[in-house]
mmCIF file of C-alpha atoms in Angstrom:
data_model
loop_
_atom_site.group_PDB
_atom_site.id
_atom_site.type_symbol
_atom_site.label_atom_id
_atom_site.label_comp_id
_atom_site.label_asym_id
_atom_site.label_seq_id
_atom_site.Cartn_x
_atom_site.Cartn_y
_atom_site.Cartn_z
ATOM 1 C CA UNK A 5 17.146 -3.084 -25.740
ATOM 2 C CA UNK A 6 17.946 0.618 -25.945
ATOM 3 C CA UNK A 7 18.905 2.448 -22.263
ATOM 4 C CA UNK A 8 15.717 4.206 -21.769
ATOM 5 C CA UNK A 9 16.412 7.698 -19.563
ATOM 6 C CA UNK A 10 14.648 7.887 -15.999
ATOM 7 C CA UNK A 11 13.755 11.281 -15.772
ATOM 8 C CA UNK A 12 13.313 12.259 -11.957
ATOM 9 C CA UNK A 13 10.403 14.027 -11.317
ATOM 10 C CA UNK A 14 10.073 15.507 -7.582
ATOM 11 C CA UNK A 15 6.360 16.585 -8.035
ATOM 12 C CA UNK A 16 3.345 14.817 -6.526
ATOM 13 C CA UNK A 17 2.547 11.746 -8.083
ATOM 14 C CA UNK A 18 -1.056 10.791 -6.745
ATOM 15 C CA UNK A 19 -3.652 12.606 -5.127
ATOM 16 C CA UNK A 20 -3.759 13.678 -1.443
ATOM 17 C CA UNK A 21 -6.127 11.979 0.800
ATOM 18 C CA UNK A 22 -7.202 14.908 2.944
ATOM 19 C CA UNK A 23 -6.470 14.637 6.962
ATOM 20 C CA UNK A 24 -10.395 13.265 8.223
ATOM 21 C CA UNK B 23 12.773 10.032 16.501
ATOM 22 C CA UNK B 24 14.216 7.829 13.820
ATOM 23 C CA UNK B 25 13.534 8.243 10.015
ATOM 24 C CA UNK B 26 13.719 5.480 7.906
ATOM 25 C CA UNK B 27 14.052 7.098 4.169
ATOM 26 C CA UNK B 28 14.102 3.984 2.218
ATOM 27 C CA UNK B 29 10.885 2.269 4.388
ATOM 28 C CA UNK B 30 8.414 3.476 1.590
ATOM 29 C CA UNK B 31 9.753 3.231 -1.450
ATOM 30 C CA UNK B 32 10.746 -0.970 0.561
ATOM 31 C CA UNK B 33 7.113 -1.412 1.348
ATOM 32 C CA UNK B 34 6.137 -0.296 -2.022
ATOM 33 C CA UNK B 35 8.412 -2.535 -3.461
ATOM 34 C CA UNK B 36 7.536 -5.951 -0.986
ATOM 35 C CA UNK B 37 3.508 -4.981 -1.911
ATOM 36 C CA UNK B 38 4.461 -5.173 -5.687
ATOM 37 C CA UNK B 39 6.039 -8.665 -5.078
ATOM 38 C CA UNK B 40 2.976 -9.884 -2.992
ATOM 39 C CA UNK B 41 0.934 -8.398 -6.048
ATOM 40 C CA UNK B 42 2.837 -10.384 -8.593
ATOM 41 C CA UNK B 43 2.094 -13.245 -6.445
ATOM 42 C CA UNK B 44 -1.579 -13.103 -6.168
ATOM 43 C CA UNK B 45 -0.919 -12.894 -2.252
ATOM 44 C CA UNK B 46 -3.640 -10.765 -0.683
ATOM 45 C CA UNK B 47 -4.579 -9.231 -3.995
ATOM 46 C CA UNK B 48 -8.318 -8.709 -2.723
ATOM 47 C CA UNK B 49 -9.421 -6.942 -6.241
ATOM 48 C CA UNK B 50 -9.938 -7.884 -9.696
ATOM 49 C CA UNK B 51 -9.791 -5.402 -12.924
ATOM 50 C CA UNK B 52 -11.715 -6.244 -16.014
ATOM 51 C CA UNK B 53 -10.498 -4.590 -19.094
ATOM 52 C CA UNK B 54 -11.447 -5.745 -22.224
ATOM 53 C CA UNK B 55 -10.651 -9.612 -21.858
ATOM 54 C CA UNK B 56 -7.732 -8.963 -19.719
ATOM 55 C CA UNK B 57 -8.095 -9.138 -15.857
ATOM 56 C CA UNK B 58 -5.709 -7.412 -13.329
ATOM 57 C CA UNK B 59 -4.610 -8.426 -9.907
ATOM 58 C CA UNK B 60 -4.244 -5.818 -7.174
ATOM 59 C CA UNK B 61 -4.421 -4.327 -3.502
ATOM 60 C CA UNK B 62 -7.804 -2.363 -2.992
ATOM 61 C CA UNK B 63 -5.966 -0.260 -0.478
ATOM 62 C CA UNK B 64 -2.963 0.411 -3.144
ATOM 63 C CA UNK B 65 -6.181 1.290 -5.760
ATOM 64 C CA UNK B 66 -7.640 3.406 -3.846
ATOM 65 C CA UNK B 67 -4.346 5.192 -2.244
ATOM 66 C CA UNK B 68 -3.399 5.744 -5.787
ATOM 67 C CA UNK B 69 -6.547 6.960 -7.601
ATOM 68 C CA UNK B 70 -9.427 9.034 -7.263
ATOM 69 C CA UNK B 71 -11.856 7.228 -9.124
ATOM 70 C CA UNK B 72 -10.777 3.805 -7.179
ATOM 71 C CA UNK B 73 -11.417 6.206 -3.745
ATOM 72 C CA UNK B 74 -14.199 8.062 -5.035
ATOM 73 C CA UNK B 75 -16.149 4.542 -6.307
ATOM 74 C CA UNK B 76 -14.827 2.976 -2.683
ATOM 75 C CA UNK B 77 -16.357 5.835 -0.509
ATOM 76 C CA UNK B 78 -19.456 5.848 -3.100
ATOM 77 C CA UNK B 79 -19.974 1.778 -2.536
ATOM 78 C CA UNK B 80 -19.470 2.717 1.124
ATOM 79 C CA UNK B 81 -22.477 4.875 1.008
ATOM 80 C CA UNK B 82 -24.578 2.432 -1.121
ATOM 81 C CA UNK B 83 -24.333 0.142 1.587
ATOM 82 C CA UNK B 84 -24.305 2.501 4.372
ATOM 83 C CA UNK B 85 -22.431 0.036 6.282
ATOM 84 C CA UNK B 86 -21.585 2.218 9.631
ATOM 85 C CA UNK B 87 -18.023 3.029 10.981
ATOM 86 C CA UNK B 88 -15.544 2.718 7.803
ATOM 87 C CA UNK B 89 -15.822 -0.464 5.634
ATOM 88 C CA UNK B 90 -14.048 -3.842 5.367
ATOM 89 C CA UNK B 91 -15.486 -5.336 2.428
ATOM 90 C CA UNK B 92 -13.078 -4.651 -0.555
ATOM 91 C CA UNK B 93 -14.076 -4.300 -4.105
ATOM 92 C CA UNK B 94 -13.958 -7.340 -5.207
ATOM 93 C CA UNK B 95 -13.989 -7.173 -9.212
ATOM 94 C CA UNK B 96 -14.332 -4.046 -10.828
ATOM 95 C CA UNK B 97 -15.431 -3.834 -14.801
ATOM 96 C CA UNK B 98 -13.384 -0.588 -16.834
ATOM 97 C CA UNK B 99 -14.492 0.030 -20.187
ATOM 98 C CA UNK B 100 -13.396 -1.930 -23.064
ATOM 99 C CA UNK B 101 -12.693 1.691 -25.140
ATOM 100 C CA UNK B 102 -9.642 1.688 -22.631
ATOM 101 C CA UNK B 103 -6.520 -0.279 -23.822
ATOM 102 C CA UNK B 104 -5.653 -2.774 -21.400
ATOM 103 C CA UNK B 105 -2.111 -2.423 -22.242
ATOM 104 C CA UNK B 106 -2.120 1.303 -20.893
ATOM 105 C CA UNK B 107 -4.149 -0.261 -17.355
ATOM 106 C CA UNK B 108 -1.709 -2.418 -16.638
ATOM 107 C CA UNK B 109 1.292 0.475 -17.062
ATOM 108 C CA UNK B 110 -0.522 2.144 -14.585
ATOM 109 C CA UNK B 111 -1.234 -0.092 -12.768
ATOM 110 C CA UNK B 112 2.774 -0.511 -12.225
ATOM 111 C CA UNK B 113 3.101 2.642 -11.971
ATOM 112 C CA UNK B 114 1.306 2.267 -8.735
ATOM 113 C CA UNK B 115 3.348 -0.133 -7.549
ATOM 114 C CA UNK B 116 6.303 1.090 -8.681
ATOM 115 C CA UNK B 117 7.025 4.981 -8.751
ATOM 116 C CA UNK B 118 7.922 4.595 -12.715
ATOM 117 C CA UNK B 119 5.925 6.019 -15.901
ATOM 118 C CA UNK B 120 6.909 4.788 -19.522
ATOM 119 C CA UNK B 121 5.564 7.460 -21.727
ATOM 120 C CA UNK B 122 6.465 6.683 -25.701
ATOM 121 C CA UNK B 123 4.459 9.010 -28.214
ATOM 122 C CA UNK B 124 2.730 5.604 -29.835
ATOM 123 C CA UNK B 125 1.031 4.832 -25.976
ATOM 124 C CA UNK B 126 1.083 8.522 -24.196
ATOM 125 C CA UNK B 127 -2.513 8.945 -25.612
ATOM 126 C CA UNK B 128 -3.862 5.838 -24.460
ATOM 127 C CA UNK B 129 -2.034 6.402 -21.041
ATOM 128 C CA UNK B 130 -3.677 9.596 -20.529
ATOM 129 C CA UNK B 131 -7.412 7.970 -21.579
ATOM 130 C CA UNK B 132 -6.307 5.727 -18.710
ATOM 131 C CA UNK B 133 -5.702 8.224 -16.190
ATOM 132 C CA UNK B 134 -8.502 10.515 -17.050
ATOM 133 C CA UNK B 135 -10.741 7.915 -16.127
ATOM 134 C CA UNK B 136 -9.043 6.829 -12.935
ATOM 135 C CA UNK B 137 -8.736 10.497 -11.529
ATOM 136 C CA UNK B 138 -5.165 10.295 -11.424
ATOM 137 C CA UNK B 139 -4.614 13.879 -12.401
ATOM 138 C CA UNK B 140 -1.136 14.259 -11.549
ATOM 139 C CA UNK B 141 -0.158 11.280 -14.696
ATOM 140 C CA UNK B 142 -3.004 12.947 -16.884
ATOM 141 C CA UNK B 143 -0.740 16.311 -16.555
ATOM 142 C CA UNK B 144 2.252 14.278 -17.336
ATOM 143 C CA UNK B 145 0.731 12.361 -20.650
ATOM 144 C CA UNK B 146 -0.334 16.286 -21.765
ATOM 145 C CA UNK B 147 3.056 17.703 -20.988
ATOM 146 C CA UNK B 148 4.668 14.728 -22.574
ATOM 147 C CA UNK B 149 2.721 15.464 -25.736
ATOM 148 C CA UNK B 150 3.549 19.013 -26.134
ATOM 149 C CA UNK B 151 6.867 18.347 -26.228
ATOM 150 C CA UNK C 22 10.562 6.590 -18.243
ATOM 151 C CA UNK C 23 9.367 9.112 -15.880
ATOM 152 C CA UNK C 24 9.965 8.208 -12.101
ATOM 153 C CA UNK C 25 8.277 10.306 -9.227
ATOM 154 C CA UNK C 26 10.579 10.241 -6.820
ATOM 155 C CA UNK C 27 8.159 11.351 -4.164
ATOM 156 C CA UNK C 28 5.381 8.565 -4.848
ATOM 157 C CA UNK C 29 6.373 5.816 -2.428
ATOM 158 C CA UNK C 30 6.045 8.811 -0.025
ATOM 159 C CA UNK C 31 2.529 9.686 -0.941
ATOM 160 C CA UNK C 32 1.454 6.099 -1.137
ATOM 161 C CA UNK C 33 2.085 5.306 2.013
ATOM 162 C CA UNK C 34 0.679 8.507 3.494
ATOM 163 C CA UNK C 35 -2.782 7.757 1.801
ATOM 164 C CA UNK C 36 -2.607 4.257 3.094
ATOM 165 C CA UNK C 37 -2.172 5.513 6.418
ATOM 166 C CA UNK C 38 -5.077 8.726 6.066
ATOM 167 C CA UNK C 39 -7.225 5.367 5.020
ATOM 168 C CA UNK C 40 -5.934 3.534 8.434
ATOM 169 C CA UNK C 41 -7.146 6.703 10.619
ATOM 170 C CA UNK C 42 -10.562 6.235 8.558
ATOM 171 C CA UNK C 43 -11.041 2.254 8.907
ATOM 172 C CA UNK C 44 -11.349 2.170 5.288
ATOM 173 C CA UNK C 45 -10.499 -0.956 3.620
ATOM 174 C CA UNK C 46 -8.265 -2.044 7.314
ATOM 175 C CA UNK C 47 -9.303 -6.120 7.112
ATOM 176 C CA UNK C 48 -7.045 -7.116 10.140
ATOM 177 C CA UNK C 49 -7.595 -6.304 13.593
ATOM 178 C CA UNK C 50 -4.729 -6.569 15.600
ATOM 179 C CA UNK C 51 -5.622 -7.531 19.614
ATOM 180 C CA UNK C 52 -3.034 -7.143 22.414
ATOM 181 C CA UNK C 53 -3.961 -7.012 25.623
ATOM 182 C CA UNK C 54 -7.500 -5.162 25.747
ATOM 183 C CA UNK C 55 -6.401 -2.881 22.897
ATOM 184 C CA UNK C 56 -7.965 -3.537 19.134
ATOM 185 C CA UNK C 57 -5.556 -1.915 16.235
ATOM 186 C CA UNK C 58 -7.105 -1.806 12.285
ATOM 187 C CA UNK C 59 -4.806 -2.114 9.605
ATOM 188 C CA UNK C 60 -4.709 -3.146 6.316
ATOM 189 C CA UNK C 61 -3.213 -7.346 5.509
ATOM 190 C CA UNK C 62 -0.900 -6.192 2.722
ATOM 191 C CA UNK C 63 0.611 -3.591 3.987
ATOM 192 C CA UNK C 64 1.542 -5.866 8.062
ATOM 193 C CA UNK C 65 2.583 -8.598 5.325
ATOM 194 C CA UNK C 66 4.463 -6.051 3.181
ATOM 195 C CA UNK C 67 6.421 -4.707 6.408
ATOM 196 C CA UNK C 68 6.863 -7.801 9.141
ATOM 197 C CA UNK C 69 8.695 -11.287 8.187
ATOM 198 C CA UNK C 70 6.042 -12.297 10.759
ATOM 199 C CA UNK C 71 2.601 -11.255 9.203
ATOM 200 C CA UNK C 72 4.276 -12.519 5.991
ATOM 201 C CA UNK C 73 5.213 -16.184 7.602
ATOM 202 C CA UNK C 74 1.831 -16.381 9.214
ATOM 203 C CA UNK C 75 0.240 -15.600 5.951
ATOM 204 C CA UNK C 76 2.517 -17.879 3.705
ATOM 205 C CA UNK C 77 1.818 -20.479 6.890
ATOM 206 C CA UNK C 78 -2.571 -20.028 7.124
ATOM 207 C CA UNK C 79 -2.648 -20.407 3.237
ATOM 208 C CA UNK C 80 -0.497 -23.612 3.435
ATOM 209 C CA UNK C 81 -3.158 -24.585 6.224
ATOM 210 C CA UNK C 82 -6.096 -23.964 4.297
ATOM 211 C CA UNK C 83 -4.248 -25.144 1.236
ATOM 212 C CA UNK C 84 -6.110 -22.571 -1.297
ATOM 213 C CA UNK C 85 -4.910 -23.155 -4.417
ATOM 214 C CA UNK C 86 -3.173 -20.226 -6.954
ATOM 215 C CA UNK C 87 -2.519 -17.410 -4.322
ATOM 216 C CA UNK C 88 -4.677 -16.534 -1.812
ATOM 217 C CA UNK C 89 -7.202 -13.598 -1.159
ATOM 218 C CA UNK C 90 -8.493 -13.846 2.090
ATOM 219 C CA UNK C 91 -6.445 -11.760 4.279
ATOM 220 C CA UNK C 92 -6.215 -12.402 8.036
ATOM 221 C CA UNK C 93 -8.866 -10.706 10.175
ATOM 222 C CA UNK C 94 -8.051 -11.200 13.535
ATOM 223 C CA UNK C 95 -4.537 -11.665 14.892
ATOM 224 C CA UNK C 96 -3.853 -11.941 18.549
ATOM 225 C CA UNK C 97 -0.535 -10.591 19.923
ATOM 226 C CA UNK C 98 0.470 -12.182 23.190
ATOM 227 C CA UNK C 99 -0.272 -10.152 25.683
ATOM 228 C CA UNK C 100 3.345 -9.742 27.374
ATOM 229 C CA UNK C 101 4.121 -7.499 24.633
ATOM 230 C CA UNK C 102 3.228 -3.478 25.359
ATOM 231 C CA UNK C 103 0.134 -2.266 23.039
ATOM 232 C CA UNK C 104 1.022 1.359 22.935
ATOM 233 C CA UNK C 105 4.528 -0.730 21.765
ATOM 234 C CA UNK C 106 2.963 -2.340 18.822
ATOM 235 C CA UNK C 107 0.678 0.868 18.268
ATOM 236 C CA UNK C 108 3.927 2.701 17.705
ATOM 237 C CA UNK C 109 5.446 0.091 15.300
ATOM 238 C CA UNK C 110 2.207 0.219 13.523
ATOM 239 C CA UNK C 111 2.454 3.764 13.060
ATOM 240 C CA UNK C 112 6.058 3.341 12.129
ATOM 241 C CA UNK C 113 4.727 0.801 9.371
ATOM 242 C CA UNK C 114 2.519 4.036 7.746
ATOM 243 C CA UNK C 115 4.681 6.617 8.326
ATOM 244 C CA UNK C 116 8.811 5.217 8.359
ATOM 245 C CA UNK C 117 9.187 7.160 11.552
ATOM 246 C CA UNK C 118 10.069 5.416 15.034
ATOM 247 C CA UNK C 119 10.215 7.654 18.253
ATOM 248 C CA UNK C 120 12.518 6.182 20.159
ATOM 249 C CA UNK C 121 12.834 7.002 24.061
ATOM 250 C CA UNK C 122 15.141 4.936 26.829
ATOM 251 C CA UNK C 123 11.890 4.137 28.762
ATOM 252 C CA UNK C 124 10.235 2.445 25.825
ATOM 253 C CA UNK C 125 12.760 1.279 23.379
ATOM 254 C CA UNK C 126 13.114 -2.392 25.486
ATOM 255 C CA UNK C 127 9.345 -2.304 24.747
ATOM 256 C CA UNK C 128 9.230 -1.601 21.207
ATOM 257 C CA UNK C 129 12.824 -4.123 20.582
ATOM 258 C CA UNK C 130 10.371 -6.855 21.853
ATOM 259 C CA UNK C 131 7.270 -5.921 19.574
ATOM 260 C CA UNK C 132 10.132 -5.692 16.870
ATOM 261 C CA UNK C 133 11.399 -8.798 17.399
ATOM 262 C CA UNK C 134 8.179 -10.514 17.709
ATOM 263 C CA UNK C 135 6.944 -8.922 14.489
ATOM 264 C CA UNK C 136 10.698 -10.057 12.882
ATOM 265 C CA UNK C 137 10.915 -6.838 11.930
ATOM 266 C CA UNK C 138 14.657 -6.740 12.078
ATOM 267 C CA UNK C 139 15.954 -3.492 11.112
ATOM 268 C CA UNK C 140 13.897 -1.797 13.654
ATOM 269 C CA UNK C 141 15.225 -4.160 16.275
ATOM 270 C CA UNK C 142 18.895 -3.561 14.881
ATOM 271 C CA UNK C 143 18.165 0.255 15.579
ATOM 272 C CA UNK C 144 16.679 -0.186 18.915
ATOM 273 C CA UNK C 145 19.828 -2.554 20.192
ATOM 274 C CA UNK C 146 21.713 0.601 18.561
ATOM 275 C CA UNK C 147 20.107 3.355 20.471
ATOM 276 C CA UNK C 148 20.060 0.988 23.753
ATOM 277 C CA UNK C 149 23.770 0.529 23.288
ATOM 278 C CA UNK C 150 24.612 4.702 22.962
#
């Protein structure tokens, strides 16, 4: 299978539960 | 104090394992004819639809002081391909995002619908390039 | 194959904004007089003990093809310190572990009662500096 490139990303991924 | 920089991405990796193992897997995704395995918590950590339905059922029931009662199965619509739920669904578990121009737009149907805006701005960046 | 490098990070936050909230938290932990929420997966994701008592209540009940009912109430004896396991529980959601000479004896026993055993490696560490 060809080597597929992992790109890094540093950004947020998922929302933020905000602090209650 | 003591910081442990690999504890997260460890207990993300051990809750993947107990997902591929059916072990505490407390909700069940409908797609199409294909059903899904996974952590309510992990769901609802992960996407806004998952927290917004969670805090919605919450209210539905009114059940007092935070709720225990997971969602048990939960029905998305067939238009979705259940090829693209289950890539996110690892992506949950797992940090990593396949994007190939034949699924990108099926992936990004996918997150629309779960409120996971950050992947949906991925899928459209991934498209204009 | 994009990976968010950050995501394990955010995961686990979430999980723990959702422990502060009681949402979805389907094990009490009791120690002493002190009650601790938290969620099944994520004590089974992060202690070889949560995840032997699991493995060991569904051989009990002998359910079939995985099991979904998590544990609800678990009773820690009462030798070990709660504000102890309330900081290894924290450590659990957040990879950090304040470490102190007056408590560290306290939190190597919780550690080693939980078989969490690279917190008790860093706690015979510290004790031995």
């Amino acid at each position: 299978e060809g080597i597929v490139p992992t790109v890094k990303e540093p950004g947020r991924s998922i929302h933020l539960i905000p602090r209650d | 104090v003591k910081e442990f920089t690999r504890h997260s991405d460890d207990v993300l990796l051990n809750l993947n394992e107990l997902r591929h193992r059916g072990i505490l897997t407390d909700t069940t995704l409908v797609v199409g004819s294909v059903q899904l395995q996974a952590h309510s918590a992990v769901l609802v950590a992960c996407s806004g639809f998952f927290y917004s339905l969670y805090s919605h059922q919450v209210m539905l029931q009114g059940r007092g002081g935070g709720s225990r009662e997971p969602l048990r199965t939960v029905s998305l619509p067939s238009s979705l391909d259940p090829s693209c739920v289950s890539l996110l669904l690892d992506f949950m578990y797992t940090s990593r995002l396949p994007l190939t121009p034949s699924i990108v737009s099926g992936v990004l149907a996918v997150a629309a619908y779960l409120q996971m805006d950050h992947v949906a701005d991925t899928c459209r960046d991934f498209m204009q390039k």
